[in-house]
XYZ file of C-alpha atoms in Angstrom:
585
model
C 35.941 69.867 -14.821
C 35.180 73.575 -13.531
C 31.643 75.039 -13.881
C 31.403 78.714 -15.223
C 29.025 81.479 -14.042
C 28.947 84.334 -16.465
C 28.471 87.944 -15.186
C 27.595 90.580 -17.991
C 27.762 94.159 -17.002
C 26.022 96.853 -19.257
C 26.108 100.543 -18.928
C 22.820 101.584 -21.039
C 22.418 104.504 -23.320
C 19.256 106.289 -24.137
C 16.668 106.832 -26.716
C 16.494 109.630 -28.944
C 13.430 111.613 -30.037
C 13.059 109.012 -33.019
C 13.429 105.945 -30.824
C 16.979 105.044 -31.744
C 19.499 104.548 -29.259
C 22.082 107.121 -28.851
C 25.347 105.434 -29.873
C 28.545 106.394 -31.424
C 31.343 104.749 -33.284
C 33.906 105.878 -30.639
C 32.908 107.484 -27.389
C 34.714 110.135 -25.439
C 33.991 109.971 -21.579
C 34.131 106.838 -19.758
C 31.621 105.426 -17.387
C 32.847 105.347 -13.834
C 29.913 103.086 -12.659
C 30.866 100.459 -15.166
C 34.555 100.623 -14.293
C 33.835 100.244 -10.708
C 31.169 97.401 -11.008
C 33.528 95.436 -13.410
C 36.262 95.719 -10.709
C 33.943 94.397 -8.046
C 32.936 91.562 -10.432
C 36.546 90.697 -10.957
C 37.162 90.764 -7.218
C 34.190 88.343 -6.756
C 35.748 86.091 -9.140
C 39.286 86.221 -7.622
C 37.723 85.541 -4.180
C 35.797 82.616 -5.482
C 32.558 83.733 -4.011
C 30.745 80.634 -5.762
C 33.458 78.223 -4.347
C 36.629 76.866 -5.834
C 34.660 74.810 -8.265
C 33.006 77.659 -10.075
C 34.866 80.061 -12.361
C 33.456 83.563 -12.636
C 33.621 85.183 -16.027
C 32.998 88.897 -16.105
C 32.119 90.785 -19.212
C 31.438 94.598 -19.577
C 30.016 96.807 -22.422
C 29.049 100.395 -22.591
C 25.843 100.632 -24.830
C 26.927 104.154 -25.930
C 29.154 102.442 -28.433
C 27.053 99.449 -29.012
C 26.700 96.079 -28.081
C 27.463 92.769 -29.611
C 24.535 90.942 -31.296
C 21.976 90.346 -28.583
C 21.480 86.660 -29.963
C 25.136 86.065 -29.393
C 25.232 87.568 -25.842
C 22.354 85.441 -24.897
C 23.917 82.233 -26.386
C 27.129 83.042 -24.398
C 25.111 83.406 -21.150
C 22.775 80.347 -21.620
C 26.095 78.237 -22.346
C 27.531 79.127 -18.756
C 26.915 75.735 -16.931
C 26.616 77.494 -13.439
C 24.280 80.066 -14.538
C 24.542 83.910 -15.393
C 23.412 87.341 -14.322
C 23.093 90.539 -16.433
C 23.590 93.855 -14.442
C 22.371 96.872 -15.916
C 24.709 99.510 -14.254
C 24.667 103.268 -13.495
C 21.386 103.823 -15.342
C 20.225 107.583 -15.004
C 16.550 108.504 -15.366
C 16.837 109.150 -19.287
C 18.556 105.746 -19.549
C 16.208 103.747 -17.462
C 13.882 102.932 -20.361
C 16.690 101.505 -22.614
C 18.328 99.616 -19.803
C 14.891 98.134 -18.715
C 14.493 97.088 -22.335
C 17.938 95.428 -22.488
C 17.068 93.539 -19.210
C 13.820 92.370 -20.699
C 15.285 90.642 -23.507
C 17.653 88.652 -21.305
C 14.873 87.892 -18.849
C 12.764 86.629 -21.665
C 15.532 84.187 -22.444
C 15.648 82.913 -19.041
C 18.748 84.904 -17.757
C 18.179 86.813 -14.574
C 18.815 90.477 -14.727
C 19.116 93.197 -12.236
C 18.950 97.161 -12.800
C 20.874 99.772 -10.467
C 22.005 103.143 -10.768
C 20.931 106.752 -9.928
C 17.267 106.413 -11.088
C 16.632 103.198 -9.330
C 18.399 104.116 -6.101
C 17.095 107.728 -6.040
C 13.407 107.174 -7.162
C 13.025 104.203 -4.704
C 14.651 105.876 -1.828
C 12.951 109.270 -1.904
C 9.403 108.762 -3.089
C 6.801 107.463 -0.573
C 5.398 104.828 -3.045
C 7.210 102.947 -5.790
C 7.289 104.702 -9.144
C 5.325 102.847 -11.938
C 8.239 102.196 -13.913
C 10.132 100.394 -10.928
C 6.997 98.549 -10.125
C 6.588 97.152 -13.738
C 9.811 95.706 -14.102
C 9.591 94.038 -10.938
C 6.283 92.596 -11.656
C 8.047 91.287 -14.855
C 10.449 89.571 -12.921
C 13.347 91.829 -13.247
C 15.441 92.713 -9.934
C 16.344 96.248 -8.538
C 19.365 97.139 -6.882
C 19.194 100.331 -4.576
C 22.422 101.706 -3.210
C 26.224 101.137 -3.628
C 27.652 97.817 -4.801
C 30.756 97.283 -2.653
C 30.243 94.324 -0.336
C 26.958 93.495 -1.922
C 27.686 92.157 -5.311
C 28.614 88.667 -3.765
C 25.003 88.369 -2.495
C 23.415 89.033 -5.932
C 25.858 86.709 -7.675
C 25.128 83.873 -5.141
C 21.327 84.550 -5.567
C 21.559 84.272 -9.300
C 23.729 81.057 -9.103
C 21.073 79.482 -6.773
C 18.070 80.703 -8.852
C 16.450 82.788 -6.237
C 16.844 86.339 -7.080
C 15.164 88.747 -4.766
C 12.719 91.411 -6.232
C 14.692 94.470 -4.593
C 18.180 94.552 -3.127
C 17.804 97.377 -0.970
C 20.888 99.077 0.484
C 19.690 102.627 0.236
C 20.918 104.759 2.886
C 23.467 102.187 4.073
C 26.699 103.896 2.871
C 29.727 101.899 2.513
C 33.101 102.566 3.778
C 35.428 103.476 0.938
C 38.662 103.395 2.694
C 39.459 99.759 1.906
C 37.316 99.371 -1.175
C 38.171 97.710 -4.381
C 40.114 99.931 -6.871
C 39.324 99.701 -10.456
C 42.369 98.573 -12.542
C 41.277 100.568 -15.706
C 38.713 100.210 -18.264
C 37.467 96.845 -19.411
C 39.250 96.077 -22.832
C 35.704 95.720 -24.310
C 35.077 99.329 -23.379
C 38.402 100.826 -23.896
C 38.764 99.524 -27.494
C 35.695 101.558 -28.449
C 36.958 104.938 -27.094
C 37.892 107.882 -29.543
C 40.675 106.754 -31.673
C 42.311 110.171 -31.906
C 43.158 110.478 -28.172
C 44.271 107.859 -25.437
C 41.180 107.075 -23.367
C 40.819 108.889 -20.105
C 40.686 106.419 -17.067
C 38.160 107.206 -14.668
C 39.338 107.895 -10.944
C 37.038 107.852 -7.988
C 38.555 109.279 -4.991
C 35.400 109.524 -2.987
C 31.617 109.905 -2.861
C 29.087 112.338 -1.317
C 28.648 116.043 -1.147
C 28.031 118.254 2.078
C 25.669 120.692 0.258
C 21.937 120.718 -0.266
C 21.299 121.755 -3.854
C 17.579 120.792 -4.419
C 18.165 119.649 -8.101
C 20.931 117.238 -7.323
C 20.532 113.517 -6.861
C 23.992 112.646 -5.670
C 23.326 113.892 -2.200
C 20.486 111.537 -1.815
C 22.393 108.445 -3.280
C 25.791 108.917 -2.029
C 25.107 111.086 1.058
C 25.910 114.385 2.219
C 29.180 113.283 3.969
C 32.083 113.312 1.759
C 33.638 109.848 1.912
C 37.115 109.109 0.549
C 39.219 106.142 -0.591
C 42.845 105.552 0.466
C 44.942 108.220 -1.178
C 47.764 105.841 -1.613
C 45.509 103.507 -3.386
C 44.574 106.138 -5.847
C 48.316 107.022 -6.292
C 48.887 103.363 -7.139
C 45.885 103.303 -9.599
C 47.354 106.026 -11.512
C 50.887 104.726 -11.323
C 49.594 101.521 -12.851
C 47.651 103.432 -15.346
C 50.581 105.358 -16.575
C 52.486 101.953 -16.825
C 49.685 100.721 -19.184
C 50.264 103.852 -21.461
C 47.615 106.187 -19.911
C 48.206 109.800 -19.382
C 44.668 111.256 -18.938
C 42.624 110.740 -15.757
C 39.245 111.752 -15.041
C 38.335 112.209 -11.383
C 34.652 111.481 -11.306
C 34.002 112.786 -7.758
C 31.377 115.403 -7.940
C 33.229 117.708 -5.592
C 36.843 116.882 -5.170
C 37.563 119.891 -2.907
C 35.352 118.456 -0.493
C 37.149 115.314 -0.198
C 39.094 115.757 3.183
C 41.986 114.026 1.988
C 42.531 115.938 -1.086
C 45.936 117.286 0.014
C 47.191 113.727 0.555
C 45.950 112.755 -2.894
C 47.565 115.846 -4.598
C 50.917 115.114 -2.583
C 50.952 111.592 -4.018
C 50.239 112.715 -7.533
C 52.969 115.295 -7.168
C 55.520 112.740 -6.045
C 54.693 110.591 -9.103
C 55.299 113.659 -11.350
C 58.161 115.429 -9.798
C 60.088 112.646 -8.280
C 59.247 109.500 -10.302
C 59.067 111.557 -13.523
C 55.704 110.229 -14.593
C 53.901 112.369 -17.119
C 50.028 112.568 -16.941
C 47.115 114.905 -16.716
C 43.833 115.114 -14.585
C 40.595 116.650 -14.950
C 38.694 117.236 -11.665
C 35.303 118.573 -10.619
C 34.923 121.371 -7.928
C 32.619 123.760 -6.442
C 32.689 127.632 -6.625
C 34.605 127.840 -3.449
C 37.520 125.892 -4.650
C 40.004 128.748 -4.327
C 39.189 129.306 -0.573
C 42.097 127.183 0.346
C 45.145 128.976 -1.147
C 46.828 125.722 -1.618
C 44.153 123.818 -3.402
C 44.613 125.275 -6.921
C 48.468 125.403 -7.042
C 48.560 121.866 -5.663
C 46.176 120.587 -8.144
C 48.132 122.077 -11.157
C 51.404 120.323 -9.659
C 49.369 117.221 -9.485
C 48.541 117.675 -13.288
C 45.269 119.286 -13.251
C 44.746 120.788 -16.713
C 41.099 120.665 -16.929
C 38.345 121.955 -14.179
C 34.664 121.669 -14.162
C 32.951 124.093 -11.889
C 29.275 124.045 -10.995
C 28.509 127.782 -11.581
C 24.840 126.958 -12.428
C 23.797 130.587 -12.513
C 25.267 134.427 -12.114
C 21.938 135.213 -10.349
C 22.170 135.035 -6.468
C 18.384 134.788 -5.995
C 18.148 131.820 -8.562
C 21.156 130.093 -6.605
C 19.453 130.424 -3.374
C 16.062 129.185 -4.721
C 17.626 125.727 -5.236
C 19.697 125.698 -1.999
C 22.888 126.582 -3.794
C 23.596 129.928 -1.790
C 26.981 128.739 -1.195
C 27.992 129.903 -4.686
C 28.988 133.452 -4.331
C 28.349 135.069 -7.834
C 30.332 138.135 -6.718
C 33.495 136.059 -6.516
C 33.376 134.180 -9.748
C 35.566 136.386 -11.728
C 38.253 136.084 -9.127
C 37.830 132.320 -8.883
C 38.044 131.683 -12.649
C 41.249 133.896 -12.813
C 42.821 132.065 -9.880
C 42.557 129.027 -12.092
C 43.278 130.569 -15.427
C 46.682 132.059 -14.258
C 47.795 128.343 -14.182
C 46.729 127.850 -17.828
C 43.778 125.434 -16.557
C 40.794 124.929 -19.003
C 37.792 125.987 -17.218
C 34.298 124.224 -17.878
C 31.297 125.465 -16.220
C 27.712 123.973 -15.897
C 25.166 126.779 -16.492
C 21.434 125.999 -15.714
C 18.536 127.583 -17.640
C 14.973 127.671 -16.269
C 15.153 128.732 -12.804
C 11.682 130.111 -11.606
C 12.778 133.742 -11.922
C 13.924 133.257 -15.420
C 12.711 135.037 -18.319
C 13.881 135.059 -22.062
C 15.186 138.487 -21.422
C 17.265 137.626 -18.321
C 18.762 134.441 -19.903
C 19.932 136.376 -22.873
C 21.338 138.959 -20.652
C 23.024 136.539 -18.382
C 24.705 134.584 -21.208
C 26.114 137.924 -22.608
C 27.260 138.906 -19.214
C 29.208 135.590 -18.837
C 30.773 136.114 -22.186
C 31.845 139.595 -21.325
C 32.795 139.548 -17.678
C 33.961 136.071 -17.070
C 37.123 133.977 -18.268
C 35.175 130.825 -18.897
C 36.375 128.524 -21.616
C 33.589 126.075 -21.882
C 29.941 126.730 -20.945
C 27.918 123.464 -20.825
C 24.122 124.402 -20.794
C 21.342 122.476 -18.892
C 17.725 123.028 -18.163
C 16.637 122.913 -14.646
C 15.191 119.231 -14.467
C 13.429 117.765 -11.381
C 15.258 114.380 -11.645
C 14.006 111.369 -9.784
C 16.031 111.236 -6.382
C 16.033 115.005 -6.093
C 14.293 117.288 -3.664
C 12.667 119.139 -6.588
C 11.183 115.926 -7.956
C 9.706 115.017 -4.550
C 8.377 118.397 -4.053
C 6.542 118.419 -7.595
C 5.544 114.888 -7.096
C 3.680 115.778 -3.879
C 2.250 119.030 -5.373
C 0.825 116.939 -8.348
C 2.687 118.829 -10.841
C 2.308 117.280 -14.271
C 5.612 116.197 -15.448
C 6.769 114.690 -18.857
C 5.841 110.986 -18.715
C 8.686 109.876 -20.928
C 11.859 109.288 -18.779
C 14.085 109.130 -22.075
C 13.504 113.095 -21.912
C 14.953 113.485 -18.606
C 18.322 114.388 -19.962
C 18.580 117.980 -18.486
C 18.995 119.101 -22.021
C 15.266 119.920 -22.472
C 12.175 120.994 -20.535
C 10.125 118.470 -18.901
C 8.388 120.442 -16.128
C 6.090 123.605 -16.491
C 7.856 126.852 -15.844
C 5.886 129.856 -14.302
C 6.448 132.155 -17.222
C 7.766 130.424 -20.265
C 6.312 127.627 -22.268
C 8.200 124.445 -22.946
C 8.912 125.549 -26.548
C 10.169 128.967 -25.593
C 12.509 127.400 -22.923
C 13.986 124.804 -25.345
C 14.286 127.527 -27.992
C 16.397 129.519 -25.407
C 18.490 126.397 -24.515
C 19.289 126.151 -28.490
C 19.931 129.813 -28.480
C 22.351 129.822 -25.473
C 24.640 127.385 -27.310
C 24.789 129.371 -30.566
C 25.400 132.805 -28.563
C 28.223 131.541 -26.272
C 29.958 129.751 -29.135
C 29.658 132.341 -31.817
C 32.769 133.455 -33.916
C 33.659 136.380 -31.933
C 33.308 134.606 -28.385
C 35.299 131.503 -29.654
C 38.158 133.878 -30.777
C 37.963 135.756 -27.485
C 38.176 132.505 -25.388
C 41.175 131.547 -27.103
C 42.926 134.814 -26.800
C 42.338 135.153 -23.169
C 43.670 131.440 -22.636
C 46.737 132.301 -24.702
C 47.226 135.678 -22.715
C 47.142 133.819 -19.367
C 49.660 131.005 -20.565
C 47.198 128.275 -21.531
C 47.872 125.891 -24.376
C 45.649 126.493 -27.330
C 46.444 123.005 -28.808
C 44.847 121.557 -25.656
C 41.756 123.874 -25.548
C 40.918 123.961 -29.224
C 39.438 120.482 -29.672
C 37.166 121.036 -26.600
C 36.106 124.467 -28.024
C 35.442 122.571 -31.399
C 33.146 120.088 -29.659
C 31.513 122.667 -27.491
C 30.498 124.597 -30.477
C 29.582 121.713 -32.914
C 28.111 118.609 -30.786
C 24.522 120.433 -29.991
C 23.891 121.865 -33.637
C 25.628 119.075 -35.614
C 24.820 115.866 -33.834
C 22.000 117.171 -31.304
C 24.394 115.938 -28.573
C 25.587 117.428 -25.374
C 29.381 117.601 -25.188
C 29.479 115.257 -22.018
C 27.561 112.304 -24.257
C 29.366 113.374 -27.330
C 31.313 110.568 -29.548
C 32.737 110.300 -33.011
C 30.170 109.268 -35.663
C 26.582 108.870 -34.635
C 25.471 105.124 -35.202
C 21.699 104.126 -35.366
C 20.625 100.507 -35.465
C 17.655 99.877 -37.302
C 16.878 96.707 -35.132
C 17.535 98.557 -31.870
C 14.628 101.097 -32.049
C 12.585 101.501 -29.164
C 9.990 98.633 -28.933
C 6.832 100.885 -29.129
C 8.075 102.390 -32.401
C 7.845 100.575 -35.817
C 11.015 99.302 -37.463
C 11.538 101.322 -40.657
C 11.810 99.967 -44.052
C 15.462 99.028 -44.845
C 16.097 100.829 -48.095
C 14.564 103.927 -46.629
C 16.375 103.630 -43.362
C 19.846 103.102 -45.094
C 19.384 106.114 -47.591
C 18.512 108.449 -44.778
C 21.440 107.288 -42.598
C 23.996 107.563 -45.292
C 22.700 111.121 -46.026
C 22.760 112.003 -42.171
C 26.116 110.732 -41.607
C 27.567 112.415 -44.693
C 25.920 115.628 -43.983
C 27.280 115.532 -40.257
C 30.773 114.818 -41.202
C 30.880 117.508 -43.862
C 29.582 119.977 -41.515
C 32.374 119.061 -38.974
C 34.987 119.403 -41.624
C 33.628 122.784 -42.304
C 33.599 123.802 -38.788
C 37.129 122.605 -38.125
C 38.416 124.436 -41.153
C 36.531 127.632 -40.097
C 37.668 127.663 -36.765
C 41.431 126.589 -37.180
C 42.576 130.083 -38.104
C 41.370 131.489 -34.837
C 44.201 129.667 -32.954
C 46.842 131.533 -34.838
C 44.874 134.942 -34.712
C 44.738 134.251 -30.911
C 48.230 133.699 -30.597
C 49.054 136.798 -32.423
C 46.644 138.826 -30.285
C 48.030 137.465 -27.080
C 51.469 138.951 -28.000
C 50.028 142.513 -28.378
C 49.526 144.830 -25.375
C 46.642 143.577 -23.357
C 43.273 144.792 -24.447
C 40.757 146.277 -21.953
C 38.971 142.797 -21.362
C 36.836 143.015 -18.351
C 37.313 139.193 -17.710
C 40.969 139.608 -17.214
C 40.481 142.374 -14.539
C 40.536 141.234 -10.848
C 37.931 142.745 -8.679
C 39.349 144.868 -5.708
C 36.704 143.408 -3.523
C 33.329 141.680 -3.553
C 30.614 144.343 -4.065
C 27.027 143.893 -2.938
C 24.436 144.719 -5.562
C 20.725 144.795 -5.249
C 20.231 142.024 -7.871
C 23.122 139.976 -6.691
C 24.372 139.661 -10.309
C 27.871 139.180 -11.270
C 27.916 141.883 -14.044
C 27.182 144.687 -11.473
C 29.506 143.236 -8.910
C 32.322 143.235 -11.239
C 32.277 146.833 -12.260
C 34.873 147.573 -9.275
C 37.941 145.962 -10.624
C 41.680 146.429 -10.984
C 43.972 145.252 -13.890
C 45.780 141.924 -13.537
C 49.307 142.727 -12.862
C 50.881 140.394 -15.280
C 50.646 137.506 -17.560
C 50.951 134.048 -16.037
C 53.497 131.737 -16.964
C 52.576 128.333 -18.548
C 52.230 125.663 -15.699
C 54.454 123.295 -17.667
C 52.599 120.066 -17.094
C 52.340 117.475 -19.863
C 49.889 118.276 -22.515
C-alpha cells in the first residue's frame, strides 16, 4: 500500500480595518507565486522526492476567494499517512499577519507550516536583526523560507516528512538559474474555479525575474536581484500554446519589467509565430518601464505578439520626486511621446502613480493629477501612497533612523499612509489619496479617456470594463483595482484573532445591507457610464479636437521644475489616426 504525503499551498489575503479577511466571491488577478509553487510541488510529486513508495498530493488555494472549512483541511492533512506540510506562499507585508494566523492553526493541530514570500525574504535579508513578527512565528515553531523555491522545495518536503523542520530555510541572495526551471502548467483547478465568472481566467506567465534599477521603495530588487534573469523563451511559447489548448486566451506576464528581459525579442518572435503562423488567438498584458519605447522594435513586436494592455511604472511627473527615490531613469519630459507610441496601436495603458513623496504638498498633488488628465493619454491611473515596505531601502533607512512606523503590517498595502510625511499629516495624505481617485475618474475625464482611445483606434469594448472598475473599486468596495473581485465576502468566523466575534444576527443584517448597497451602486455606475461609450464613438468620428494629450512633442524640453506639463508645451499635432492593431479582443 502506498503512503501519502499531503502538501497544502495557500496564498494569504489580508485583514481589512474591521479585522475581516479581504475575500471575494470571484477574483480577477491570479497569483503567480501560487502558480509557480504549485508547479514546483507537482514536479516534486512526479520526481518522487520521498521515494516511490510515497505519493505526494498537492493542493492549492487562494485565500482571496476563501478557503475550505479549516477543520476539513486539517482533517485531510492529518489523515495523510506519510505526513503533511502547509506552505504559506507569496505573502506580502500586508498579508503576513493573516498568513501567520493560518499557519498557527495548522501548527496547533500538529501539522508543520512554513511561511515564504516578499515580506519574509525582504525583511529577513535586509535588516541587521530579525524583525519581531518573524522572531515570534519562529518561537512558536513555524518555519520561514527566505529566497526562491526552485530546487529547494524538495528539502523542505523531506524535512516535513522526517519531522525535522528547520526554523529558517535561508536561500536569500542565492538566485536560481531560471533557464531550465519548471514552468507552471496553468492555475490549479481549486484557484481557477474561483476566478471571475464573466471573463476567462488570465493565466500568469513569468518570463523572468529581477530588475536592474535602484528604486528605493522597491522590494523586488532586494529579493529577486538587480540582474534580469530569464526563462527559456521556447518554454514560454509552449506554456502559452498549452494554455490556448485549454481554452485560455488571456495571459498576464508577471515580470516587473519585461523590457529588461534580455530575451524579450525571442519571446515575442515565438508568440508572433503562434498568432500569425499557427493561427492561435490570445492576448497578453505586460509590465514595462518608462523607457520601453527606446528600442523602436519593442512596441510593434509586443503588439504583434498580442499585447493589448500594458502597465507602466510612471510613479510621478515630478523629476525631483523621481530622483529622490532612485528613479531618475524615468524622464518625465518623454511621457507624452511614450504613451502615444503605445496608444497608436490601440493598447490600453495603465500607470502606477505614487502620492506622498517628500516634496509633495496638497496643492502639488492636486495640480499634478490635473496635469496628467489634461496632458497625457493615460487610460487607467492606479494610485499608491509612498510606503517603506520591509525589504526596501526606504524601510532600512527609516529603521536605522528610528522613524516611528505604523506597527500593524496589515496596513502596509501602499493604499494608505503608514510613515510620517514632512509636511502632511496621515489624515491629509489619506484624504488626498481618496481625492485622487475621484478626480481622475470623474465623468468628464472618463469620457475624455474613452474618446482618446477611440480616436487612436482602440477597442472601447475592451477598455470600458477596466475603466468601470477603476472608477468604482475604491469608493464602492474600498478596494484597489489590483486586488478587486466580484462581490465582497466576509466570514464571521474568520475575523482577526484579537478582535471579538460579532453577534450572529447583527453581523448577518449588516452584511446583507452592505452587499445589497454595493451591488446597487455598481449597477447604477454601470448604467451611468455605459452611454459614454457611444458618445465617445461619435466624438471620435468628428474632426480631432485640440487635445494636448494627442499632440506629439517636437523634442524634449528642459524645464526648471522638470514638470511634464511645462515640458509638453512645445508640441506638434499627431499626423493621423492610428489603425486598429487587429489582434484578438
